[in-house]
Coordinates of N, CA and C in Angstrom, one line a residue:
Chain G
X1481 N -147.6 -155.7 10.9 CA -148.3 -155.8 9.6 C -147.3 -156.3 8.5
X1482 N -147.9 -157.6 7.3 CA -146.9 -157.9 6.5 C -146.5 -157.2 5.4
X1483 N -147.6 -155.9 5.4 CA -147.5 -155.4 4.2 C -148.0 -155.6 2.9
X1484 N -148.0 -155.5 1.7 CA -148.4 -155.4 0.3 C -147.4 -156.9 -0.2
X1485 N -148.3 -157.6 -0.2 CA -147.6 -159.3 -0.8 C -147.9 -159.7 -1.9
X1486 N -146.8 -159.6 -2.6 CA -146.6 -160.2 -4.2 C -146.1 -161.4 -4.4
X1487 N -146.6 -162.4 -5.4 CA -145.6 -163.6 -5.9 C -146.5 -163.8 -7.1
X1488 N -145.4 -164.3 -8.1 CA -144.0 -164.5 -7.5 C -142.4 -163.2 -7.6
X1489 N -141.9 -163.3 -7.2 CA -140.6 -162.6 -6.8 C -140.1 -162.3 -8.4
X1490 N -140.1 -163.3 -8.9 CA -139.6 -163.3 -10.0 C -140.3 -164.6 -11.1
X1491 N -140.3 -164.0 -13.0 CA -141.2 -164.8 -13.5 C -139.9 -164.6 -14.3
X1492 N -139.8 -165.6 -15.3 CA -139.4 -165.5 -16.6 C -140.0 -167.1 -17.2
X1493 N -141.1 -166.6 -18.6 CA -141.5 -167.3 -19.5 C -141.2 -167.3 -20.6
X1494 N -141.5 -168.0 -21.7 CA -141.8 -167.8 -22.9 C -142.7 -167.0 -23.7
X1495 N -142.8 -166.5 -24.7 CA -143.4 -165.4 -25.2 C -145.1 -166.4 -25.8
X1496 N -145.8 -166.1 -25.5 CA -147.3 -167.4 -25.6 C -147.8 -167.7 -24.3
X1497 N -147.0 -167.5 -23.4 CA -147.5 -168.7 -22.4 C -148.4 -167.5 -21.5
X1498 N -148.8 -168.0 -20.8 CA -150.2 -167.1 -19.3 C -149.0 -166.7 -18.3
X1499 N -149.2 -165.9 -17.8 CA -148.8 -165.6 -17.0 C -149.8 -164.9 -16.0
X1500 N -149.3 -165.4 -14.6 CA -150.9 -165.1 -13.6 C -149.6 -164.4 -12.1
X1501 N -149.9 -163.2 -11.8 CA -149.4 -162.2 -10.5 C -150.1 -162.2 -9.6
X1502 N -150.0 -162.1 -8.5 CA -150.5 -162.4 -7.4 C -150.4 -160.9 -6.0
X1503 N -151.2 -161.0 -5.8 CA -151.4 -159.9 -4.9 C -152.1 -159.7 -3.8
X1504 N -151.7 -159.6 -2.4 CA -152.4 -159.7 -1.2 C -151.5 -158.7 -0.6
X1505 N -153.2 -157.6 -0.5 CA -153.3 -156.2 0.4 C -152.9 -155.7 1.5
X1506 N -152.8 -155.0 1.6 CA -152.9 -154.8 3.5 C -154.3 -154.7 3.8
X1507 N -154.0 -155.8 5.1 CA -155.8 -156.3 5.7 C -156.5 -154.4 6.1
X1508 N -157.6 -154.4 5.4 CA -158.2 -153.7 6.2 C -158.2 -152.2 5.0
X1509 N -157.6 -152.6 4.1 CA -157.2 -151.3 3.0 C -158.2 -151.5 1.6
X1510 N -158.9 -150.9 1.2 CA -160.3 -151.3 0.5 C -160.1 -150.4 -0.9
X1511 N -158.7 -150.2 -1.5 CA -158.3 -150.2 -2.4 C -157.1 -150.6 -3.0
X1512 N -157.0 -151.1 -4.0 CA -155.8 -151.9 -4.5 C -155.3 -151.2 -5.8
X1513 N -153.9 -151.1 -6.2 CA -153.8 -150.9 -7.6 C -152.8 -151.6 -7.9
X1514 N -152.8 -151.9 -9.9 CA -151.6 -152.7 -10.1 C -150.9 -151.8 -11.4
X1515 N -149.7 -151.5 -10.8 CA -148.7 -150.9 -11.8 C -147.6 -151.7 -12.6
X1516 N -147.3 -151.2 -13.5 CA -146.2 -151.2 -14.4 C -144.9 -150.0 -14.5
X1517 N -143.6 -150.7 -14.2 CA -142.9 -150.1 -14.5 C -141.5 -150.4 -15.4
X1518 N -141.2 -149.8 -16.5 CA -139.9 -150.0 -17.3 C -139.3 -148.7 -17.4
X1519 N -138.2 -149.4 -18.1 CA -137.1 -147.9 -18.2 C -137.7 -146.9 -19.2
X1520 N -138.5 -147.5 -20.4 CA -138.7 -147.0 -21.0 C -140.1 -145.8 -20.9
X1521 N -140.9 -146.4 -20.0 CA -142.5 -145.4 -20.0 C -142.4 -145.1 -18.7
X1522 N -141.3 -145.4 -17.3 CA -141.7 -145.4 -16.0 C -142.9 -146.0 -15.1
X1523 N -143.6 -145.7 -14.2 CA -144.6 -146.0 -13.9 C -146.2 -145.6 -14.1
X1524 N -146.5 -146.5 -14.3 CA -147.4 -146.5 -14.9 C -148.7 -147.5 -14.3
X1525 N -149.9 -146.7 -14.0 CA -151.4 -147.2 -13.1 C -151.7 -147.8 -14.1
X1526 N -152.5 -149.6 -13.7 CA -152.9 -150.3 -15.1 C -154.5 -150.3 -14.8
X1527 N -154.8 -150.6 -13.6 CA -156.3 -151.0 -13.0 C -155.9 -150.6 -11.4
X1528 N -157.3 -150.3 -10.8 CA -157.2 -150.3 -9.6 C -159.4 -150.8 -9.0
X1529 N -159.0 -151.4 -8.3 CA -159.9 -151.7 -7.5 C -160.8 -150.5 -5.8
X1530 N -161.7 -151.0 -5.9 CA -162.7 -150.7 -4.6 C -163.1 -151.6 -4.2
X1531 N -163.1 -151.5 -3.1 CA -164.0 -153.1 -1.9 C -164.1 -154.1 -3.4
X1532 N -163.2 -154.3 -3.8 CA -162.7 -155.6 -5.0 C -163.4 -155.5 -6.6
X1533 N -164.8 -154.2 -6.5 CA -164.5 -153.8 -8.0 C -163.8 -153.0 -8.6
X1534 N -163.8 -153.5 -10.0 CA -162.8 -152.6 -10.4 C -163.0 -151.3 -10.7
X1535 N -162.7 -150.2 -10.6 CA -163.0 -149.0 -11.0 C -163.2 -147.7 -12.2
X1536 N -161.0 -148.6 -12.4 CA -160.6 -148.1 -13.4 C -159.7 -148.6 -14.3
X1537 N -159.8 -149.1 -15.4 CA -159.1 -150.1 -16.3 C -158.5 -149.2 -17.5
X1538 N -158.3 -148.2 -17.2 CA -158.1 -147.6 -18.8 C -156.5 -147.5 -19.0
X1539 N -156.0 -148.0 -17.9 CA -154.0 -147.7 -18.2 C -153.9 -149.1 -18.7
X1540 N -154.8 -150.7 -18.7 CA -154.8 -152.0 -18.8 C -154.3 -151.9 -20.6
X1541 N -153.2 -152.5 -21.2 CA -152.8 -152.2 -22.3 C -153.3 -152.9 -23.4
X1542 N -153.7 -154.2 -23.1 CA -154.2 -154.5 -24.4 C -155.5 -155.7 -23.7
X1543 N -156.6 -156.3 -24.5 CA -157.3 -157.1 -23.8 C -156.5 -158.6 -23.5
X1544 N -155.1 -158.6 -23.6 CA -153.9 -159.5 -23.5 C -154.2 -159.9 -22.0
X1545 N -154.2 -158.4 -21.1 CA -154.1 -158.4 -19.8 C -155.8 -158.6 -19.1
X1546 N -155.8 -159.2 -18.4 CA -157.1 -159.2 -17.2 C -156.8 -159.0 -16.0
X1547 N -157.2 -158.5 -14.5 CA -157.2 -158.8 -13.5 C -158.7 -158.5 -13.0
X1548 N -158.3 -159.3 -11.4 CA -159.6 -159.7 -10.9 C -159.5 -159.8 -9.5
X1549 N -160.1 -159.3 -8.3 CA -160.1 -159.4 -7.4 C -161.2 -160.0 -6.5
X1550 N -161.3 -161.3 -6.5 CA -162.2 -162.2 -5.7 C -162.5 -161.9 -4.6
X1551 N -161.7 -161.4 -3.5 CA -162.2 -160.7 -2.3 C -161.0 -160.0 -1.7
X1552 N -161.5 -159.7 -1.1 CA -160.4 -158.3 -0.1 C -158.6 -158.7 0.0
X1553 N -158.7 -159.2 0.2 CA -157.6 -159.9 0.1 C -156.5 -160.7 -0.8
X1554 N -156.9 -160.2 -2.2 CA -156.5 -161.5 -2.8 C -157.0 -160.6 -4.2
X1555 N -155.6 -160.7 -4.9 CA -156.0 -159.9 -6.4 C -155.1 -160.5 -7.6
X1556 N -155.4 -160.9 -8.3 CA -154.7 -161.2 -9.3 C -154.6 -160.0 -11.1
X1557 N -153.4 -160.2 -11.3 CA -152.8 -159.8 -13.2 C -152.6 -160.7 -13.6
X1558 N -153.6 -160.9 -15.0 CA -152.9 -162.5 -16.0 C -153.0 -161.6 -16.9
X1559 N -151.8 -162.3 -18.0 CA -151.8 -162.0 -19.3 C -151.5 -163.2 -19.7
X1560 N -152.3 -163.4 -21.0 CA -152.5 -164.2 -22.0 C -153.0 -163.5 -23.0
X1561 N -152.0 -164.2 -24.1 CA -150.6 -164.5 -24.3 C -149.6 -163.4 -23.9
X1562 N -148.4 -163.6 -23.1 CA -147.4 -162.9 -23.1 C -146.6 -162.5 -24.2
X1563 N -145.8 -161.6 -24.1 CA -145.0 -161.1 -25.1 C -143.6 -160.4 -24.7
X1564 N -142.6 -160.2 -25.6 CA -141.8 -160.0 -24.6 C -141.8 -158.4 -24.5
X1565 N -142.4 -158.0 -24.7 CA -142.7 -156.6 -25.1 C -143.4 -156.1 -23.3
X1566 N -144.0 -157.4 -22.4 CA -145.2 -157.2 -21.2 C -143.9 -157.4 -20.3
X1567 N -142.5 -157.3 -20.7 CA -141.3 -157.8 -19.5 C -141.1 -156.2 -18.8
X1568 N -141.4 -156.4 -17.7 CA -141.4 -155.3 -16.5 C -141.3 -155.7 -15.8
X1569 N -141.3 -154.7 -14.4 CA -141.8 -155.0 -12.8 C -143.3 -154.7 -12.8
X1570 N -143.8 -155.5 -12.1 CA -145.4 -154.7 -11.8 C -145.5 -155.5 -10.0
X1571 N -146.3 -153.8 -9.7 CA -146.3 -153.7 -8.5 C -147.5 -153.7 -8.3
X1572 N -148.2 -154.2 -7.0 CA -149.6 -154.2 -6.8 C -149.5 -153.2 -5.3
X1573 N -150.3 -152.2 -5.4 CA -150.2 -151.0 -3.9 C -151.3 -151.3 -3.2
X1574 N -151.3 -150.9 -2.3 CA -153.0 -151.3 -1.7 C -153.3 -149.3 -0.9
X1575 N -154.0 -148.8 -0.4 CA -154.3 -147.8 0.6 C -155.6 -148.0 1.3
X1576 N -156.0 -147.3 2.5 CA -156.6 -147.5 2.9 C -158.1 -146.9 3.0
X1577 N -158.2 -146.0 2.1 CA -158.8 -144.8 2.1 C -158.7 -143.9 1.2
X1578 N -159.4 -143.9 0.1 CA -159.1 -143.0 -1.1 C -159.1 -142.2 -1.3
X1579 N -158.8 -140.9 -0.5 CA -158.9 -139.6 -0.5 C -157.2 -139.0 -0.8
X1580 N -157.3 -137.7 -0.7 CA -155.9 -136.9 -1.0 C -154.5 -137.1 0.0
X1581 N -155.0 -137.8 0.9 CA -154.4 -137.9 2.2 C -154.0 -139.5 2.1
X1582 N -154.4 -140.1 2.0 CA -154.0 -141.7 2.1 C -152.7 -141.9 1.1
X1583 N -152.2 -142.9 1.6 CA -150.5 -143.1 1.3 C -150.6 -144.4 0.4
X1584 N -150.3 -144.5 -0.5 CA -150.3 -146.1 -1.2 C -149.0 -147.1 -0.8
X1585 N -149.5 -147.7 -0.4 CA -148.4 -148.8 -0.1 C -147.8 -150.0 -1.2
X1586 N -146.7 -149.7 -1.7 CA -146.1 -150.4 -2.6 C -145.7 -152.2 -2.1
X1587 N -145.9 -153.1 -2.9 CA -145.4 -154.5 -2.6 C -144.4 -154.3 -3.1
X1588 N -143.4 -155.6 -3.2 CA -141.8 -155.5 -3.3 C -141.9 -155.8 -4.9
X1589 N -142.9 -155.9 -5.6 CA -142.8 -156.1 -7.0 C -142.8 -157.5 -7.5
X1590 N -143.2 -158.2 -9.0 CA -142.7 -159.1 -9.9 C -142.3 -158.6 -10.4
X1591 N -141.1 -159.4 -10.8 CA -140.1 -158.8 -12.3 C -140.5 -159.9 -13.2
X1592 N -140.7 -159.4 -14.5 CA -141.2 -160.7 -15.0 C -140.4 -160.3 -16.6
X1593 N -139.9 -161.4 -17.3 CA -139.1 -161.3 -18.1 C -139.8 -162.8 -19.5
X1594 N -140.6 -161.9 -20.1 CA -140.6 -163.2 -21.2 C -139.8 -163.4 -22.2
X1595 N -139.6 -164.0 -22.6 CA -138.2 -164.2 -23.9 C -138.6 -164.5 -25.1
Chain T
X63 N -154.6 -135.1 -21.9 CA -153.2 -136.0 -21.2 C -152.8 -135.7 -20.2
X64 N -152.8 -135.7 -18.9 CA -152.3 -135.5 -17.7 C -150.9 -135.7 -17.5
X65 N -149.9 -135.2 -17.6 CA -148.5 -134.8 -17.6 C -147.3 -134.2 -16.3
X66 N -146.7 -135.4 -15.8 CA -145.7 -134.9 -14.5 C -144.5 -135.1 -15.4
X67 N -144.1 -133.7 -15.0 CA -142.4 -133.8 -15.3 C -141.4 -133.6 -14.6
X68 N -139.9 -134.7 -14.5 CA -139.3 -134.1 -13.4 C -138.2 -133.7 -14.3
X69 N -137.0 -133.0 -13.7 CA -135.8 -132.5 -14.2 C -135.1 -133.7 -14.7
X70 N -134.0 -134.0 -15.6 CA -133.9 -134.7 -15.5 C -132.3 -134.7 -15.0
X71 N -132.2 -136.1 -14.7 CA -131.1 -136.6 -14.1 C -129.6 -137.4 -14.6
X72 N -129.1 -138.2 -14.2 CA -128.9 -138.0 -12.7 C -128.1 -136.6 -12.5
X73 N -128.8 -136.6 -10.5 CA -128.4 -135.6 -10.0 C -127.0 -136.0 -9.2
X74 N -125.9 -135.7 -9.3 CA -124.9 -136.2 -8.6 C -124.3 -134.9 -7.5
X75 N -124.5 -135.2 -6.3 CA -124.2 -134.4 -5.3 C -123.2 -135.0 -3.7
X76 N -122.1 -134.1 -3.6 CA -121.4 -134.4 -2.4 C -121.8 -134.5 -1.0
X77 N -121.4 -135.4 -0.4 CA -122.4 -135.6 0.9 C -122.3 -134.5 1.9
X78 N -123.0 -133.7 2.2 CA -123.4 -132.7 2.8 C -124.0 -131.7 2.3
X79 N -124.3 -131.8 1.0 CA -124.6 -130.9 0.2 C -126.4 -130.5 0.1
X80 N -126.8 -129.7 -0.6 CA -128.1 -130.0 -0.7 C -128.9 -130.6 -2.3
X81 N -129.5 -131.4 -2.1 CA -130.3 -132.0 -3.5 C -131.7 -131.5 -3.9
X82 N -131.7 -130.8 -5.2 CA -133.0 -130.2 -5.6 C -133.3 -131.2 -6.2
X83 N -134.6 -131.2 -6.2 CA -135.4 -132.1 -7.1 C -136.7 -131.2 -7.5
X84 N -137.0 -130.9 -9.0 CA -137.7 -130.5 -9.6 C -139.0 -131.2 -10.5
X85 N -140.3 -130.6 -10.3 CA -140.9 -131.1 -11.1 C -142.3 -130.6 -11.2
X86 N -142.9 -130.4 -12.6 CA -143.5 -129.4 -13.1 C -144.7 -130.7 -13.5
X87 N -146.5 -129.8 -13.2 CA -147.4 -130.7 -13.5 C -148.4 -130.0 -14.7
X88 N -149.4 -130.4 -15.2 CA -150.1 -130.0 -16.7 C -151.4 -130.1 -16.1
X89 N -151.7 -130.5 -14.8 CA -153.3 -130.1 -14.8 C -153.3 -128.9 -13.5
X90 N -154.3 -127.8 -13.6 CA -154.5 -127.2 -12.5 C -155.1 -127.3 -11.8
X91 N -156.4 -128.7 -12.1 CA -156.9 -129.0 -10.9 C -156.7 -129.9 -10.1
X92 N -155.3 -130.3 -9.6 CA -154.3 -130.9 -9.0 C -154.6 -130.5 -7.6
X93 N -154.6 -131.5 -6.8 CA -154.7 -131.2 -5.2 C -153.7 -132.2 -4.2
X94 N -153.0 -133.1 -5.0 CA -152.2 -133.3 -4.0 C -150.9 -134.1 -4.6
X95 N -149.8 -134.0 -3.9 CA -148.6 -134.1 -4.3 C -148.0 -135.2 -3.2
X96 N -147.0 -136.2 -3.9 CA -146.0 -136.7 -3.0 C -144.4 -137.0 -3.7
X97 N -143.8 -137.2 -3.2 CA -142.7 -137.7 -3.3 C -142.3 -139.0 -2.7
X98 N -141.9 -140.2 -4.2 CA -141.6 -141.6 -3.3 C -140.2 -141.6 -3.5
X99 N -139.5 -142.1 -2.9 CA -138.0 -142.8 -3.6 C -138.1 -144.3 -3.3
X100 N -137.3 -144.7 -4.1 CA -137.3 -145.6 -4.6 C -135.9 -146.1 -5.0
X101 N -135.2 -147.3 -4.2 CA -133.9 -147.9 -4.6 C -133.9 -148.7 -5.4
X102 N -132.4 -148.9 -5.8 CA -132.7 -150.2 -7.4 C -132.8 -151.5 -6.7
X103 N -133.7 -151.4 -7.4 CA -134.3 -153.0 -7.2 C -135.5 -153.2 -6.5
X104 N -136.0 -152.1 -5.7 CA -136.9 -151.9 -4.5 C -138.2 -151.3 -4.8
X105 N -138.9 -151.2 -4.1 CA -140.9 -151.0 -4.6 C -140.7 -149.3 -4.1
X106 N -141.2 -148.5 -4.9 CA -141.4 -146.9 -4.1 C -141.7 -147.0 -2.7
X107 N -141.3 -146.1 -2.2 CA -141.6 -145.6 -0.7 C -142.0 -144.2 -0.4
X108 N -143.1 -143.4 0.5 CA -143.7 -142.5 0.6 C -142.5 -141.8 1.6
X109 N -141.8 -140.7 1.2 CA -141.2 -140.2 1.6 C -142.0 -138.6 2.1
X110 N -142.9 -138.1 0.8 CA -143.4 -136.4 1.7 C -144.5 -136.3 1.1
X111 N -145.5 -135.6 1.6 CA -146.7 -135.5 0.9 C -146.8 -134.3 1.3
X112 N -147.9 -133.5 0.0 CA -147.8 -131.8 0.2 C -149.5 -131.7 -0.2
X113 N -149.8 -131.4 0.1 CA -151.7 -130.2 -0.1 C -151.7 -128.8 -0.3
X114 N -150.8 -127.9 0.2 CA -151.5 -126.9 0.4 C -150.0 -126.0 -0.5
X115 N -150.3 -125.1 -1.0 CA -148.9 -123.9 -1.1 C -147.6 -123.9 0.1
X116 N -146.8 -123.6 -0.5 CA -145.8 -123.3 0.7 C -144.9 -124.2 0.9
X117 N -144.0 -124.6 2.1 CA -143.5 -125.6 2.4 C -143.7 -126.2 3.3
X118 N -143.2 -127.6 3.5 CA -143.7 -128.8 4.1 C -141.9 -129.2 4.9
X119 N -141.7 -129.4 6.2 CA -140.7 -130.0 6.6 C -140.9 -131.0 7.2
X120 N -139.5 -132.7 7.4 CA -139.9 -133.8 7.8 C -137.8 -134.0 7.7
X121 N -137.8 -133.5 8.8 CA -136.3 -133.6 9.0 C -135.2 -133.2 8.1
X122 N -134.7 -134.1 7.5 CA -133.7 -133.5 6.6 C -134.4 -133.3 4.9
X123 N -135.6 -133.7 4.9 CA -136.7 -133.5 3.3 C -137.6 -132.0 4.0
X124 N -137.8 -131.5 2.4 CA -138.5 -130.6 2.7 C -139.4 -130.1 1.0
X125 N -140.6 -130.5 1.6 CA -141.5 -130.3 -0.1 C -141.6 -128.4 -0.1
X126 N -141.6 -128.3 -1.3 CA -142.2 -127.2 -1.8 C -143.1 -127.2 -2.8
X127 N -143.9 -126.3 -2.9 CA -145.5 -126.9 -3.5 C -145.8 -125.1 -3.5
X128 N -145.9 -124.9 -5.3 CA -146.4 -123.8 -5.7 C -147.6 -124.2 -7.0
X129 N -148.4 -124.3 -6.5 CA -149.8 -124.3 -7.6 C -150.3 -123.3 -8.8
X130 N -150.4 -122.3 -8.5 CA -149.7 -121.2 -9.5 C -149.1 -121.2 -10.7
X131 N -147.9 -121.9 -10.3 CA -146.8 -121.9 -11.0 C -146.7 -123.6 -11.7
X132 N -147.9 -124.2 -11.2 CA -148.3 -125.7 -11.0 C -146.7 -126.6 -11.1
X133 N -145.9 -126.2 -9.8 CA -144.6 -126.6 -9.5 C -144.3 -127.2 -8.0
X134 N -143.6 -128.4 -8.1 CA -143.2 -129.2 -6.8 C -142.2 -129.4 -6.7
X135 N -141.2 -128.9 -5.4 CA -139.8 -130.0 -5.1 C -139.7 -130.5 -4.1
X136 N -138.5 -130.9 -4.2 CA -138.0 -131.6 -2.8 C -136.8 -131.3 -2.5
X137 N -136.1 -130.9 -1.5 CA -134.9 -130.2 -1.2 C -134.8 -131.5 -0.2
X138 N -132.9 -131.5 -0.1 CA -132.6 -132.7 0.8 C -131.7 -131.6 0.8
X139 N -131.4 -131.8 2.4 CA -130.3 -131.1 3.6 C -129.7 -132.5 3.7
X140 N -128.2 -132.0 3.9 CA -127.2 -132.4 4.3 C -127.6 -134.0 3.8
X141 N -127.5 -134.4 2.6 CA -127.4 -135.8 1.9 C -126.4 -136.6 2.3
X142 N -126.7 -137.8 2.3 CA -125.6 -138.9 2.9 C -126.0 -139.9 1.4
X143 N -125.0 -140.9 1.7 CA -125.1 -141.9 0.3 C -125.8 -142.4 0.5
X144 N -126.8 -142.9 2.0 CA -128.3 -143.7 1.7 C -129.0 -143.1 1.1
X145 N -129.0 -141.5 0.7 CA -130.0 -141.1 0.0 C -130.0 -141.3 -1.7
X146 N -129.4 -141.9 -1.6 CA -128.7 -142.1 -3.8 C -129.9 -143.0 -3.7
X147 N -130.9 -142.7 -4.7 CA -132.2 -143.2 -4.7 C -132.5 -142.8 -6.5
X148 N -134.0 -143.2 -6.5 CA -134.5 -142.4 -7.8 C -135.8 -141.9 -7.0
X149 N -136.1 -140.6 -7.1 CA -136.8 -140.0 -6.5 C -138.1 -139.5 -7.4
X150 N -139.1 -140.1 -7.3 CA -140.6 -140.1 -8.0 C -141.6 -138.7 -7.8
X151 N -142.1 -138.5 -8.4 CA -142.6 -137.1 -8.2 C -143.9 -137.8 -8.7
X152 N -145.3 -137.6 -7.6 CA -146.6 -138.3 -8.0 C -147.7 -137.5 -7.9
X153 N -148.4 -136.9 -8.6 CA -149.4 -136.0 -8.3 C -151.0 -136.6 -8.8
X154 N -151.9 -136.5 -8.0 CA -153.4 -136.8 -7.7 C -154.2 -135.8 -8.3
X155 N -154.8 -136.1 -9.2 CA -155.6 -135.2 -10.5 C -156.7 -134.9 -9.7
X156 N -157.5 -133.8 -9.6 CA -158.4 -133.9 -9.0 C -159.7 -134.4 -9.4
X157 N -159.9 -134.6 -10.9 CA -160.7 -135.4 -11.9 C -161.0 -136.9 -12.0
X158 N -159.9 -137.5 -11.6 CA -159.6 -139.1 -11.2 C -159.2 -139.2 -10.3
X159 N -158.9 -138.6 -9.4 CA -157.7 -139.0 -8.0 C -156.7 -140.4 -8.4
X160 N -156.2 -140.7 -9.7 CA -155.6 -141.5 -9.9 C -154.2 -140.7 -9.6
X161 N -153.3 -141.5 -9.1 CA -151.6 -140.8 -9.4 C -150.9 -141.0 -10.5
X162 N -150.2 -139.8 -11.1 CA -149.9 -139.7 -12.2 C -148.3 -139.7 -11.8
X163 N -147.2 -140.4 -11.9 CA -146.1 -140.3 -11.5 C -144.6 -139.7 -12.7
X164 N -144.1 -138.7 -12.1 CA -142.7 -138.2 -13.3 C -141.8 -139.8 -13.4
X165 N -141.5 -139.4 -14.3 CA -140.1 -140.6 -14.5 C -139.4 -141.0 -14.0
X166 N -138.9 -140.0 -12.3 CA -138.0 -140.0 -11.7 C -136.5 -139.5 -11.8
X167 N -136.0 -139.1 -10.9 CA -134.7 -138.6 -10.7 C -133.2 -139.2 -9.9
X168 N -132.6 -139.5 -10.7 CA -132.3 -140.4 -9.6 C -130.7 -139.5 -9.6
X169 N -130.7 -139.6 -8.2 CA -129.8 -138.8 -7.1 C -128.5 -139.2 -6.6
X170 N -127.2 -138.9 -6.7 CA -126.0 -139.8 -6.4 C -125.1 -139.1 -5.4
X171 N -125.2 -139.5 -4.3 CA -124.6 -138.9 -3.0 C -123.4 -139.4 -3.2
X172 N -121.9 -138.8 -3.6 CA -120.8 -138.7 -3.0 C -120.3 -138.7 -2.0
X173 N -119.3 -139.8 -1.3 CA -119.1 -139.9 0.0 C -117.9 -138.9 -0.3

């Protein structure tokens, strides 16, 4: 299994510009979530998905940010307009099973750095 | 406001030694607990998961989980330098089942 797939690896923009994250699940795991983490707040849940709707949007920070999950496989974070204030890592986790018992599986992160 | 706290750090400890890791939660209808670590640079990793009172062993980690006291650790036996991590403390609200994660601890094994 390949695991929790993020790109890109790394962003750095300008402060204005879109920025779009990318996220593919582990096949067969029918929940997704996308975090934020800095030095300053830690981590932090932004949205998370079910069989690709969304469920829970209330950690999403400002209407800056959107995500969207087209199908099982395949989830995107855009923010428009960036700021450099949105410069983190964000991780997108997937599990398989939503209960107390299921393990979330972390991707290897974007680090994203706007200036 | 749903609230995980861990001790804070860093914890700096000699290799053989044992590593506590502490951390205190704000909801009581909490049902489940894990511990990720996490290296610099690196995505968390599910290191121990707890449900019930009592303790939990998985070789050289070992959860402790008092509800009660609405309190979690993690004890590490005989630590080596791969263990120098930041160690996440994540607890599952029973209201949301969202995970609410401490700040982390991050842990420094002396060779």
């Amino acid at each position: 299994d390949a695991g929790v797939i993020q790109s890109p690896r790394h962003e750095v923009t300008e402060m204005g510009q879109e920025v779009t994250l990318r996220c593919k699940p582990i096949s067969g795991h029918d929940y997704l979530f996308w975090y934020r983490q800095t030095m300053m707040r830690g981590l932090e849940l932004l949205i998370y998905f079910n069989n690709n709707v969304p469920i829970d949007d209330s950690g999403m920070p400002e209407d800056r940010f959107s995500a969207k999950m087209p199908n099982a496989s395949f989830s995107t974070l855009k923010i428009q307009p960036s700021e450099p204030r949105d410069s983190a890592v964000y991780f997108c986790a997937s599990s398989g099973r939503f209960s107390s018992t299921d393990t979330q599986y972390f991707g290897p992160g974007t680090r994203l750095t706007v200036l | 406001q749903k609230e995980v706290e861990q001790n804070s750090g860093p914890l700096s400890v000699p290799e053989g030694a044992i590593a506590s890791l502490n951390c205190t939660y704000s909801d009581r209808v909490s049902q489940s607990f894990f511990w990720y670590r996490q290296y610099s640079g690196k995505s968390p990793e599910l290191i121990m998961s707890i449900y019930s009172n009592g303790d939990k062993e998985d070789g050289r980690f070992t959860a402790q989980l008092n509800k009660a006291s609405q309190y979690v650790s993690l004890l590490i036996r005989d630590s080596q330098p791969s263990d120098s991590a930041t160690y996440l403390c994540a607890v599952q609200f029973r209201s949301d089942y969202k995970l609410s994660f401490g700040a982390g601890t991050t842990v420094t094994v002396r060779a």
